[in-house]
XYZ file of C-alpha atoms in Angstrom:
616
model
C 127.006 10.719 229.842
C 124.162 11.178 226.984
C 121.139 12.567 226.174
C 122.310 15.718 227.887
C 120.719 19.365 227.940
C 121.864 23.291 228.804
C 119.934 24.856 231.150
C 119.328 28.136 231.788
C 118.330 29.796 235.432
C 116.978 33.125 236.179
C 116.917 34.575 239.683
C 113.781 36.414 240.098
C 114.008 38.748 243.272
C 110.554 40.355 242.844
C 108.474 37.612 243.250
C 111.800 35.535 244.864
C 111.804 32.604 242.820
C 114.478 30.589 240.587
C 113.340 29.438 237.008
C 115.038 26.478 234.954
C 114.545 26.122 231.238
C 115.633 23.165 229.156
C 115.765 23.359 225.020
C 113.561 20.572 223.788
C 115.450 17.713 222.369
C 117.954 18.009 219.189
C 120.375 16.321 217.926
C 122.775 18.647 218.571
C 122.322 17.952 222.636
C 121.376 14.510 223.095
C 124.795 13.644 221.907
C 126.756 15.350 224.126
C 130.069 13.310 226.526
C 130.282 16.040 229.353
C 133.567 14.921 230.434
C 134.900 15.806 227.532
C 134.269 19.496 227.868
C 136.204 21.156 229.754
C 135.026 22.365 233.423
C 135.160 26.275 232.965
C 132.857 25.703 229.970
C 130.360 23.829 231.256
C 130.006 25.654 234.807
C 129.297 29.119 236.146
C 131.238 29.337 238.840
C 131.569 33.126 239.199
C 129.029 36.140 239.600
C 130.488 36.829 236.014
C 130.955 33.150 235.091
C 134.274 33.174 234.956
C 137.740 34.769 236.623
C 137.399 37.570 233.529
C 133.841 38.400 234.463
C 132.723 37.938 230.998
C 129.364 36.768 231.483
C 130.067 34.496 228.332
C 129.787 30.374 228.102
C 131.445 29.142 225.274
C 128.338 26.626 224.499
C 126.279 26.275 221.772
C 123.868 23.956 222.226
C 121.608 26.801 222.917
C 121.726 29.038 220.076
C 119.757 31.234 217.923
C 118.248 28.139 215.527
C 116.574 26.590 218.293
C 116.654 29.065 221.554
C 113.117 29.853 220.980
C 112.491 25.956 221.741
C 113.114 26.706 225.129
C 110.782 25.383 227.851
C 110.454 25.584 231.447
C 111.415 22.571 233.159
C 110.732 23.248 237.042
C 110.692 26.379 239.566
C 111.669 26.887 242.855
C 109.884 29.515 245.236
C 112.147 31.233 247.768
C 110.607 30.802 251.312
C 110.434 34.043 253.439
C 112.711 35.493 255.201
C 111.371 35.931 258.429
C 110.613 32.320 258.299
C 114.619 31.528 258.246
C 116.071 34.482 259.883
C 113.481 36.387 262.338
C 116.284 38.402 263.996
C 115.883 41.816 265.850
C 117.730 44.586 264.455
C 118.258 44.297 260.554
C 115.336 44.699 258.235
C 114.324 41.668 256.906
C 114.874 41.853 252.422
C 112.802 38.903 250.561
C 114.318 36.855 247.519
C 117.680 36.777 246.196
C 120.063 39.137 243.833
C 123.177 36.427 243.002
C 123.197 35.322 239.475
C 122.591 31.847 240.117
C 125.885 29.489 240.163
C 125.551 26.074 238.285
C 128.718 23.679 239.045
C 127.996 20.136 238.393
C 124.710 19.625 238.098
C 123.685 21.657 240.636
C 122.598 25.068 241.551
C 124.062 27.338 244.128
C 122.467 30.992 245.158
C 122.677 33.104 248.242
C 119.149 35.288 249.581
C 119.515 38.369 250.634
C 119.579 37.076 254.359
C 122.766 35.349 252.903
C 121.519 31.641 253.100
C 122.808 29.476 251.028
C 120.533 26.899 249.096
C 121.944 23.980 246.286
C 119.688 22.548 243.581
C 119.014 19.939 241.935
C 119.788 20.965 238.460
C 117.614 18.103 236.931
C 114.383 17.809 239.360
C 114.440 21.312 240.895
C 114.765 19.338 244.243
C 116.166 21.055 247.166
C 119.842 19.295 247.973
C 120.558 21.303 251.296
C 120.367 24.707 252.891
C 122.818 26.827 255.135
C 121.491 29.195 257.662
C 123.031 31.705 258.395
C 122.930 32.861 262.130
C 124.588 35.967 263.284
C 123.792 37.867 266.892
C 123.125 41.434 265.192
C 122.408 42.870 268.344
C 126.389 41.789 269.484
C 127.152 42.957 265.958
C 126.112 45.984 266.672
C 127.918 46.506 269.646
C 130.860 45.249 269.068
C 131.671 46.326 264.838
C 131.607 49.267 262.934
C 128.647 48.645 260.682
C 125.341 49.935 259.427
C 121.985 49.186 260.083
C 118.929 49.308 257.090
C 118.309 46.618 254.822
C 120.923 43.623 254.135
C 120.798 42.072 250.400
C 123.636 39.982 248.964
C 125.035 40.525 245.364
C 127.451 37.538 244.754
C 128.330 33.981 245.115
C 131.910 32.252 244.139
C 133.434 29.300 243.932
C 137.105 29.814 245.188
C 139.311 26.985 245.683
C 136.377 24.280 245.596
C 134.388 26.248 248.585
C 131.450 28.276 247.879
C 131.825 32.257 249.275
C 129.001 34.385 249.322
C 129.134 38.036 249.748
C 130.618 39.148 252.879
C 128.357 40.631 255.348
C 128.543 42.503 259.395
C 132.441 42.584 258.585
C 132.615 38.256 258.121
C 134.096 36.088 255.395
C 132.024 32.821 255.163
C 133.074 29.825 252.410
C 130.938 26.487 252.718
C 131.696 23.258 251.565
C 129.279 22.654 248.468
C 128.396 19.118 248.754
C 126.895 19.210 251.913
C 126.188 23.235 252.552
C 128.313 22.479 255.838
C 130.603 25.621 257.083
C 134.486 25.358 255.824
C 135.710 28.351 258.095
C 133.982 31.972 259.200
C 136.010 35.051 260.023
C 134.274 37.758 262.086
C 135.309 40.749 263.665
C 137.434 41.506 260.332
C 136.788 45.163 260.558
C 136.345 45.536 264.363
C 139.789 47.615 264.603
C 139.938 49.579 261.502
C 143.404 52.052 261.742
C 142.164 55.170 261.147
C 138.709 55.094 261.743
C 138.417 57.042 264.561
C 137.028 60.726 264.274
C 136.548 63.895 266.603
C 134.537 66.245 264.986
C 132.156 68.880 266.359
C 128.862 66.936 265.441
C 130.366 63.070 265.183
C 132.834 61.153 267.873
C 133.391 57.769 267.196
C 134.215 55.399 264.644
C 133.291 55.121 261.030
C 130.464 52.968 260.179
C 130.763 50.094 257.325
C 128.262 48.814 254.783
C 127.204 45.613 255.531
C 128.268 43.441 252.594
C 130.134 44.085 249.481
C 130.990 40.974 246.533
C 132.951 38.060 247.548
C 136.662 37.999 246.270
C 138.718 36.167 244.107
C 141.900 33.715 244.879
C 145.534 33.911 243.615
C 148.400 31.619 244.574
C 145.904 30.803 247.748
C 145.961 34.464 248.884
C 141.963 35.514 249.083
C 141.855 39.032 247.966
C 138.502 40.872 248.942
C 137.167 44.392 250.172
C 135.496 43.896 253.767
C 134.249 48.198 254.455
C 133.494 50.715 252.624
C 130.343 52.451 252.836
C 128.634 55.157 250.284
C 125.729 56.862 252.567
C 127.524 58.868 254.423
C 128.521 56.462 257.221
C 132.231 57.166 256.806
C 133.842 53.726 257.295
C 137.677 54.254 255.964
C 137.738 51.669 253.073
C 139.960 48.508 252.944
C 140.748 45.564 250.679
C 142.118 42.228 252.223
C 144.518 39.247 251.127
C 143.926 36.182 253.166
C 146.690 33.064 252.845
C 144.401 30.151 252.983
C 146.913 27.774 253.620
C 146.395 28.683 257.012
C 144.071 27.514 259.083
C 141.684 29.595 259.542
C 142.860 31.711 257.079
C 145.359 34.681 258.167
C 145.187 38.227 257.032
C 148.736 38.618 255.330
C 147.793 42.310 253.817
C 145.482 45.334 254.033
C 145.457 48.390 251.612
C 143.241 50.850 252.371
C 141.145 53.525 249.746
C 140.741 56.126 251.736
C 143.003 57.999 253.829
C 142.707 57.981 257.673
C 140.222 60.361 259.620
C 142.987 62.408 261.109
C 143.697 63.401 256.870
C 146.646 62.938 254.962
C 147.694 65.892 252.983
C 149.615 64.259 250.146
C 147.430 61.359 249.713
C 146.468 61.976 246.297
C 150.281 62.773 246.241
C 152.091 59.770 246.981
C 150.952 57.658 243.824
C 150.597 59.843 241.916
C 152.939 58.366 239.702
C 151.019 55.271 238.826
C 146.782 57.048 238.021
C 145.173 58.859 235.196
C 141.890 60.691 236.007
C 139.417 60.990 233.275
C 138.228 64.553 232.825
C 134.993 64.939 230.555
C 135.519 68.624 229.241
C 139.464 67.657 228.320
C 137.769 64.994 226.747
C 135.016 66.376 224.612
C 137.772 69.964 223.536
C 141.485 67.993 223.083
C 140.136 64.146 222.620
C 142.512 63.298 225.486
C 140.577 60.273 227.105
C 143.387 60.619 230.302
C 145.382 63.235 232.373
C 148.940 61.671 234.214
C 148.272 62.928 237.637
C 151.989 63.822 237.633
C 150.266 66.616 235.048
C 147.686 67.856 237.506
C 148.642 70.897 239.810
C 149.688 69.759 243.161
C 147.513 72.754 244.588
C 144.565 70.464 243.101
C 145.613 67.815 244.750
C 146.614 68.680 248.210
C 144.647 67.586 251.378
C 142.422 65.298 249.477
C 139.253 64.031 251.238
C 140.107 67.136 253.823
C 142.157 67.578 256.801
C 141.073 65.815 258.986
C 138.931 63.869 256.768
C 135.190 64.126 256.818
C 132.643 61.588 258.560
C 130.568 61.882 255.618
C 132.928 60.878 253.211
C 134.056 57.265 252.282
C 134.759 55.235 249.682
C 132.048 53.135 248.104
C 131.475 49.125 248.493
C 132.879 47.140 246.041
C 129.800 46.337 244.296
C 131.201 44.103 241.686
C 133.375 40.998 240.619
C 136.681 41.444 240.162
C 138.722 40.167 236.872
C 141.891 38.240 237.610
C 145.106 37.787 235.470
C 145.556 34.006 236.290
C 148.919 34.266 234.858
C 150.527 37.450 236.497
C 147.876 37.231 239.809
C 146.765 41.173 239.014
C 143.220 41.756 240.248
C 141.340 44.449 238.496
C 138.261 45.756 240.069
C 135.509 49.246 240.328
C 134.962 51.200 243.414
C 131.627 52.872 244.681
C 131.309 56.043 244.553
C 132.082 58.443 247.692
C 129.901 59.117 250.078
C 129.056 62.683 251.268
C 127.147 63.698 248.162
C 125.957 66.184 247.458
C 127.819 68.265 249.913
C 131.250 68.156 249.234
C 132.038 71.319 251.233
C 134.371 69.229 253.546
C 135.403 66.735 250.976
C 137.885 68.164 249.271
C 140.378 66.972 246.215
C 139.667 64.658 243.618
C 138.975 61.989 246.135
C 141.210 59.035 245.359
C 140.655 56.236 245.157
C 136.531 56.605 244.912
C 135.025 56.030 241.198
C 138.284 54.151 240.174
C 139.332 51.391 238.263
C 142.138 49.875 239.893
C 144.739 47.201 239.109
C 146.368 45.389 241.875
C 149.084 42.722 243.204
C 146.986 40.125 245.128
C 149.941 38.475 246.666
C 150.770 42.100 248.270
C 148.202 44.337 247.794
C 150.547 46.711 246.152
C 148.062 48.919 244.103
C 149.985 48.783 240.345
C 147.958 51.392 238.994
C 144.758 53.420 239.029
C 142.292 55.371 236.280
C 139.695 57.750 238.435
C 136.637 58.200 236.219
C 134.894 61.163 238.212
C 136.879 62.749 240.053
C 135.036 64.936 242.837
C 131.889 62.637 242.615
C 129.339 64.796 243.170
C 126.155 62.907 241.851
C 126.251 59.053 243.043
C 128.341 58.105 239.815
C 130.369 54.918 240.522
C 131.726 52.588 238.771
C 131.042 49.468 240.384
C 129.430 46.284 238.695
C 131.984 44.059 236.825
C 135.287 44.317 235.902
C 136.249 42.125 232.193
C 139.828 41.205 231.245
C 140.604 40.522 227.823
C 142.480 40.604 224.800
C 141.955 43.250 222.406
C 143.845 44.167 218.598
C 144.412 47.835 219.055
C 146.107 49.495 216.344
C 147.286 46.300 215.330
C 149.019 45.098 218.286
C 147.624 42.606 220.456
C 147.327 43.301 224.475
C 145.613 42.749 227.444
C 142.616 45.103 228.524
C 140.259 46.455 230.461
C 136.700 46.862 229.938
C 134.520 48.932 232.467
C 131.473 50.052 232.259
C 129.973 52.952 235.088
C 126.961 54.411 235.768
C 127.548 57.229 234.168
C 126.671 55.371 231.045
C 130.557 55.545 229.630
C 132.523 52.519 229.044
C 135.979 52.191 228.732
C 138.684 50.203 227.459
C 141.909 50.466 229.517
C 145.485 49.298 228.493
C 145.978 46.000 231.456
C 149.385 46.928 231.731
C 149.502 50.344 232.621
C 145.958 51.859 232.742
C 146.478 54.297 229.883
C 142.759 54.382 228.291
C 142.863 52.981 224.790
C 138.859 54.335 223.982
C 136.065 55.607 225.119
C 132.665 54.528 224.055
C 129.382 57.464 225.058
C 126.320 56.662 223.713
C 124.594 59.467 221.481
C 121.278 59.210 223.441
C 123.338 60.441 226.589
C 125.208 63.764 225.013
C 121.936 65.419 224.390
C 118.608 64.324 224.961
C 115.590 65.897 223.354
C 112.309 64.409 225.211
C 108.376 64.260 223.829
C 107.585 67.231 225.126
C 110.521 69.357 223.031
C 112.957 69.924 225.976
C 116.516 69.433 225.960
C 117.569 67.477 228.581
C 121.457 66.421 229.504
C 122.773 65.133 232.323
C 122.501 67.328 234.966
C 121.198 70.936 235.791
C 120.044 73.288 237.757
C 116.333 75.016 238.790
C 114.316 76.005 236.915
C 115.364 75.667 233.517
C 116.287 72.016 232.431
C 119.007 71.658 230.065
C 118.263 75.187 228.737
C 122.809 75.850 228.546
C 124.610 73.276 226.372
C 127.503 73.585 229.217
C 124.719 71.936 232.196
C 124.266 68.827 229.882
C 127.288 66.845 230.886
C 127.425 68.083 234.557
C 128.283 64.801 236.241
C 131.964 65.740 235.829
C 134.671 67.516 237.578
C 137.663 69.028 235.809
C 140.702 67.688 237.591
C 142.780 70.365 236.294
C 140.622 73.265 237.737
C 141.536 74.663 241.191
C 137.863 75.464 241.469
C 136.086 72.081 240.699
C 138.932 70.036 242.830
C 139.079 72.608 245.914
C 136.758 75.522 246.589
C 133.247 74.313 244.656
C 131.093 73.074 247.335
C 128.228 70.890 245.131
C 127.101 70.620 241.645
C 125.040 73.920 241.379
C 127.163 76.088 243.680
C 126.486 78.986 245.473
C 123.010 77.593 243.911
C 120.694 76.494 247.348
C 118.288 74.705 244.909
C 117.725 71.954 243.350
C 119.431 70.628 240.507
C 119.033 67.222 238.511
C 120.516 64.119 237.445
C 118.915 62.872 234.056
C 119.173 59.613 233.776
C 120.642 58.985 237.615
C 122.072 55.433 236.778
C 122.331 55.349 233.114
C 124.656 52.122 233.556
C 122.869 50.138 236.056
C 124.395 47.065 234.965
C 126.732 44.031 234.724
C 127.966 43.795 230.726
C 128.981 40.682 228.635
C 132.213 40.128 226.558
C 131.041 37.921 223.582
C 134.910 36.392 223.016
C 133.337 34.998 219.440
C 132.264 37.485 218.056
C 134.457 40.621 219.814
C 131.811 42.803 220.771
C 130.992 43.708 224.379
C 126.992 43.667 225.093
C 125.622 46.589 227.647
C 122.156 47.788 228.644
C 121.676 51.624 228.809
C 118.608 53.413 230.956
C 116.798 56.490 230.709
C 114.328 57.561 232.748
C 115.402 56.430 235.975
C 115.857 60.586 237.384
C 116.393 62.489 240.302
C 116.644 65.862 241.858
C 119.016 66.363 245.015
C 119.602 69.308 246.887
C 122.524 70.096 249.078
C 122.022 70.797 252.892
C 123.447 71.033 256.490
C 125.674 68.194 257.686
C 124.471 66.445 260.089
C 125.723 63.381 262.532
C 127.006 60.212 261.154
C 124.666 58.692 258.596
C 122.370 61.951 257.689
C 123.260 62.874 254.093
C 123.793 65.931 253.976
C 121.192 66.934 251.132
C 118.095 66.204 250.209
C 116.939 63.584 247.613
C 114.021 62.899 245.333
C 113.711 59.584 243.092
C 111.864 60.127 239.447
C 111.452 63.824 239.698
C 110.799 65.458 237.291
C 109.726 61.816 235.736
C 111.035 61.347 232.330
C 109.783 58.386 230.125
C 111.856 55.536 231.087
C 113.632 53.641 228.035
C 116.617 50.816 228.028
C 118.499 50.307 224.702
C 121.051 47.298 224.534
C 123.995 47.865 222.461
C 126.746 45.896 220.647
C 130.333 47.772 220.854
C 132.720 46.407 218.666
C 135.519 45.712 221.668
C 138.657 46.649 219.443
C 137.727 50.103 217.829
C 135.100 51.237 220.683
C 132.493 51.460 218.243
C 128.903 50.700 217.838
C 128.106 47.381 216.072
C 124.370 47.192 216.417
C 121.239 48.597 219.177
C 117.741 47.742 220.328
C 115.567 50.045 221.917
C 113.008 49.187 224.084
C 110.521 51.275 225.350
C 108.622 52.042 228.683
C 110.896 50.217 231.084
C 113.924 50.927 232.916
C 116.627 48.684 233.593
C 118.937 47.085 236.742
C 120.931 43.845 236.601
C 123.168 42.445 233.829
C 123.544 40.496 230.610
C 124.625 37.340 229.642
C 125.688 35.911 226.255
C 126.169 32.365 224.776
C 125.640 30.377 221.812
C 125.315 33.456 219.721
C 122.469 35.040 221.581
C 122.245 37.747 223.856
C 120.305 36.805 226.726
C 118.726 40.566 228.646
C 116.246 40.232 231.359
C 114.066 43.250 231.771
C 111.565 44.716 233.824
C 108.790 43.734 231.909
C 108.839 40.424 233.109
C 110.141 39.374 229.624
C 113.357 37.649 228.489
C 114.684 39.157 225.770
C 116.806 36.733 223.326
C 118.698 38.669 220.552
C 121.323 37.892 217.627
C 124.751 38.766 218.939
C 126.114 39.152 215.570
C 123.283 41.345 214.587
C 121.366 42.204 217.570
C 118.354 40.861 215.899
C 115.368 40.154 218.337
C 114.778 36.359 218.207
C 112.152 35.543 220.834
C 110.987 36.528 224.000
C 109.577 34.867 227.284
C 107.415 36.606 229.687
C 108.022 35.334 233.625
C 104.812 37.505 234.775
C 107.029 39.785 236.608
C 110.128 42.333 236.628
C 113.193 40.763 236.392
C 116.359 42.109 237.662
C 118.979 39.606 238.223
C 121.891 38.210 236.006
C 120.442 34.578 234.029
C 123.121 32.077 233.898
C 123.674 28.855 232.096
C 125.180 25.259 232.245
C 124.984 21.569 231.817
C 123.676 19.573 234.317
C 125.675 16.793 235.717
C-alpha cells in the first residue's frame, strides 16, 4: 500500500471529543509498504502502546523536521452519556479517559460509561459501537461495589479481542471487527474470602471500586486485578489469572494484597524474604535507596493492617498498565495507595502490599518479589500509572529493569530480577520549594507555619525502621488535631515514556495542585475518616517535563511551563516528545534536547494520553 500517512489521535475528555492529525505530504511518507513493517510498530495496541508500557512507536515519519506540518484531518464528538446509558443508580461521567487504540486502520476507545466505539482511521467515520448494559440496581444488590461516578482508564488488545477496563466486578473482551461481545464474566468478586467484617460501627462486606485497568495475557492465562478500593470502602484486594482456553474463561488463580478482615498477624511476615521498602530519611542520611525487610524489626512489622483489619483500610485500584516479560511471563505492575487516610489509628504496620511495585508469575500468581515505596501511606501517595520494562547498562552490565514513576514525584529504576533499586531520580524543585511570596514550602506540614522546619519538608514518608512511624503514630501531624498540608498533592500525576532511541525516560512533574487534610472520627463504611480540602492554601500551579537519562538516573534536559497543572501522560516518537497540557495546547519538543518545536492549541484542557499509528 502507498501514499501512506501517521496519524496522531488525542482523546479530549473535557469537551469529549477525539482529534486526528495527518502530516502533510513528504516524501518520506508517501512511500511507505505497510506490510513490511512490522505489526507492533505500526499499532497501539496497549494503554502504553506496547506489553513494556513504553508509550514509544518506533516511527519516524513524524519527526521533528516536519511535525510542525501537522494538520487536522477530521474530529469526532462523543455523544452524551445519558443518551447511551440513562441508568438509575451510577452517576452519569461525559467523554472518555483511554488513550485511544489504533490497530489497523482503525480506532478503538472506551467512554467512561465503558462503550466501546471503532473508527475509521481515514474518514473519521463511525465503524460500530458496543453498549454496554448492566442492571446497577441488581449490581448493587447482589456485589460488593461502590457507588459515585464510573470513568474507564484503559483499553487492550489481548489475544486479538479488545478488553476495556473492568467495571461492577466484570471482565468484558469484544471482538474488534464487528464490536460484537466475545465472552463477559460477572459476579467475579461476589464472594471475596475474607471480606467479611464485624466491627462496632460497620457489619458487612467490603466494598470494591468499580473499575481498575484491563490486564495483560501470558501463555493464555489473563492476569488482572478485579477489587481494590482507596476511599475507605475496604474491599480486600485481589489480582486474577484467567486460562482462556476455556470457554468462558476459568479463574485458575487469585492472590490477594491485603490480608483478610479477621487480620493476619505475620502478614508483612511471611514474604518478607522477597520486598525492600524504600525509606526517605535512610535515603537522604546513608544513600541506601532500599531496606531487606528481613532487616526491619519484626516488632515493626507485626499485625500489619491491624487485628482484625480495619474497614477503612484497603489496598488501592490498580490504576495502571502492567509491563510483561514476554519471555519469562513476569508481570510487573503499581498499586494504589491504601485507603483509610489520614487516620491510620487502626491501620497499623507498613501496610503491604499498598504503594508497591510488584513483580509476579502470571501462570501462578506467585508474587516473585515486591519494593514498597511509602510505607504507612499517610497522604494519598500511590504509585499507580504505568509500569515500563526495559533494558538498562548499569555499571556496565546489561539487565532488565524497572522504571516507575509515583505520585510522590520520585521515579525509580528497579533491578527486574530481584527488585533491588538500582537509582533514584527526585527532582530539585520537590526537596525545597521557595514560592513568590518568600516562603519555604516542602512537602508536607503542619498549622500554622508552612515549611518553617527543614525536617516537615519531606513529610510524605514513613521510616520503616521506626517503631513509632510503623506502629503507635496515628496520622501525619500527630497528637496534632489540625490541619496539615500536602504541597504539591500529586506531583506525579502521570503516565511516562521510555524513548528506547535515545535512552532517556520522559515525565511531567506538577506543582500547585495542593491540599490540606485533617484527621477525624471514623465513621461507617465509606466516610473517610478526615477531612479534606483541594487547592488550599493555593500555590501557583507549574508542570516541568524532564528528560532522565535511563542508565545513570540523571537529568538530561527540562522545560518549564508555567500557570497550569498537569494529569495524563506522555508519548514519544520520531524524536519528539509529544505532552498534552491543560492549556488546551500540544506541546511538541526535541527528545534529544528537549527543545520546544511547535505547539497546537485544541481550545480546551487536555488530559488524556495522544497516541499514534498508520492507518490501514
Amino acid at each position: 500500500m502507498r501514499n501512506t500517512k501517521i496519524i496522531i489521535l488525542i482523546l479530549l475528555i473535557s469537551i469529549s471529543t477525539i482529534f486526528q492529525f495527518n502530516n502533510i505530504d513528504t516524501e518520506a511518507t508517501n512511500n511507505i509498504d505497510i506490510q513490511k513493517i512490522e505489526r507492533w510498530q505500526r499499532n497501539w495496541e496497549f494503554v502504553n502502546h506496547d506489553a513494556f508500557g513504553t508509550n514509544y512507536s518506533p516511527q519516524n515519519q513524524i519527526n521533528a523536521e516536519n511535525v510542525h506540518m501537522l494538520e487536522l484531518k477530521w474530529m469526532y464528538p462523543i455523544p452524551q452519556a445519558v443518551e447511551l446509558n440513562g441508568q438509575e443508580g451510577i452517576s452519569l461521567t461525559e467523554g472518555s479517559m483511554t488513550p485511544p487504540l489504533v490497530i489497523n486502520g482503525t480506532v478503538y476507545f472506551t467512554t467512561n460509561m465503558r462503550d466501546t466505539y471503532a473508527i475509521n482511521s481515514s474518514t473519521g467515520n463511525l465503524k460500530w459501537i458496543n453498549t454496554w448494559d448492566i442492571d446497577w440496581q441488581e449490581a448493587y444488590r447482589k456485589l460488593p461495589i461502590t457507588g459515585g461516578a464510573l470513568h474507564v482508564h484503559g483499553l487492550n488488545l489481548i489475544n486479538g479481542k479488545l478488553f476495556p477496563s473492568t467495571v461492577a466486578c466484570s471482565i468484558l473482551a469484544l471482538n474488534p471487527e464487528d464490536g460484537e461481545i466475545d465472552f463477559e464474566l460477572n459476579d467475579t468478586c461476589r464472594s471475596i474470602e475474607g471480606n467479611n467484617y464485624n466491627w462496632d460501627l460497620y457489619q458487612g462486606p467490603g466494598l470494591c471500586g468499580l473499575s481498575s485497568h484491563p490486564g495483560l495475557e501470558y501463555s493464555n492465562i489473563y492476569v488482572t486485578q478485579i477489587c481494590g478500593a482507596d476511599s475507605n470502602w475496604g474491599g480486600r484486594a485481589f489480582i486474577d489469572g484467567y486460562d482462556l482456553n476455556s470457554d468462558p474463561p476459568e479463574r485458575v488463580w487469585r492472590t490477594f494484597l491485603a490480608p483478610p478482615s479477621e487480620g493476619d498477624p505475620e502478614w508483612a511476615l511471611r514474604e518478607c524474604d522477597k520486598g525492600w521498602f524504600f525509606s526517605y530519611p535512610e535515603w537522604k542520611e546513608t544513600g541506601r535507596m532500599g531496606i531487606p525487610c528481613n532487616e526491619v524489626p519484626r516488632e515493626n512489622l507485626i499485625n500489619d493492617w491491624g487485628v482484625p483489619k480495619h474497614y477503612n483500610s484497603a489496598v488501592g485500584l490498580l490504576w495502571g498498565q502492567m509491563a510483561l516479560d514476554q519471555e519469562t511471563g513476569i508481570i510487573y505492575f503499581g498499586t494504589g495507595n491504601q485507603g483509610g487516610w489520614v487516620n491510620n489509628t487502626y491501620a497499623i504496620g507498613p501496610n503491604l502490599f499498598a504503594s508497591s511495585i510488584i513483580a509476579m508469575n502470571s501462570t501462578s500468581g506467585d508474587i516473585l518479589w515486591w519494593y514498597q515505596t511509602v510505607p504507612r501511606d499517610m497522604v494519598q501517595a500511590d504509585t499507580a500509572w504505568n509500569t515500563v520494562l526495559t533494558e538498562l547498562t548499569i555499571n556496565g552490565e546489561r539487565k532488565k529493569a524497572i522504571i516507575k514513576y509515583s505520585v510522590t514525584g520520585l521515579l525509580w529504576a528497579l533491578d527486574a530480577a530481584t527488585g533491588e533499586p538500582l537509582w533514584i531520580y527526585e527532582s530539585p524543585i520537590l526537596k525545597s520549594r521557595v514560592d513568590s511570596d518568600g516562603v519555604v514550602r516542602g512537602r508536607t506540614s503542619g498549622h500554622p507555619c508552612i515549611g518553617c522546619d527543614p525536617k516537615t519538608q519531606d513529610g510524605y514518608w514513613n521510616n520503616v525502621m521506626s517503631h513509632y512511624d510503623m506502629q503507635e503514630k496515628k496520622w501525619l501531624n500527630y497528637p496534632s488535631k489540625d490541619w496539615f498540608y500536602i504541597i504539591p498533592l500529586r506531583a506525579g500525576e502521570a503516565d511516562i515514556a521510555y524513548n528506547e532511541k535515545e535512552g532517556i525516560i520522559i515525565l511531567p512533574l506538577s506543582l500547585g495542585w495542593d491540599a490540606s487534610v485533617k484527621a477525624g472520627n471514623h465513621k461507617g463504611i465509606g466516610v473517610p475518616p478526615g477531612e479534606y480540602n483541594l487547592n488550599y492554601p493555593k500555590q501557583t500551579q507549574n508542570t516541568t517535563i524532564l528528560a532522565i537519562d535511563a542508565n545513570t538516573g540523571e537529568e538530561v534536559w527540562s522545560y518549564f511551563i508555567d500557570g497550569v497543572a498537569y494529569r495524563g501522560g506522555v508519548m514519544t516518537s520520531g524524536g519528539i516528545v509529544f505532552l498534552p497540557v491543560a492549556d488546551g495546547n500540544l506541546y511538541m519538543f526535541n527528545a534529544e534536547n528537549g527543545e520546544l518545536i511547535d505547539t497546537i492549541f485544541l481550545g480546551n484542557s487536555l488530559v488524556v494520553l495522544p497516541t499514534i499509528g498508520y492507518p490501514k
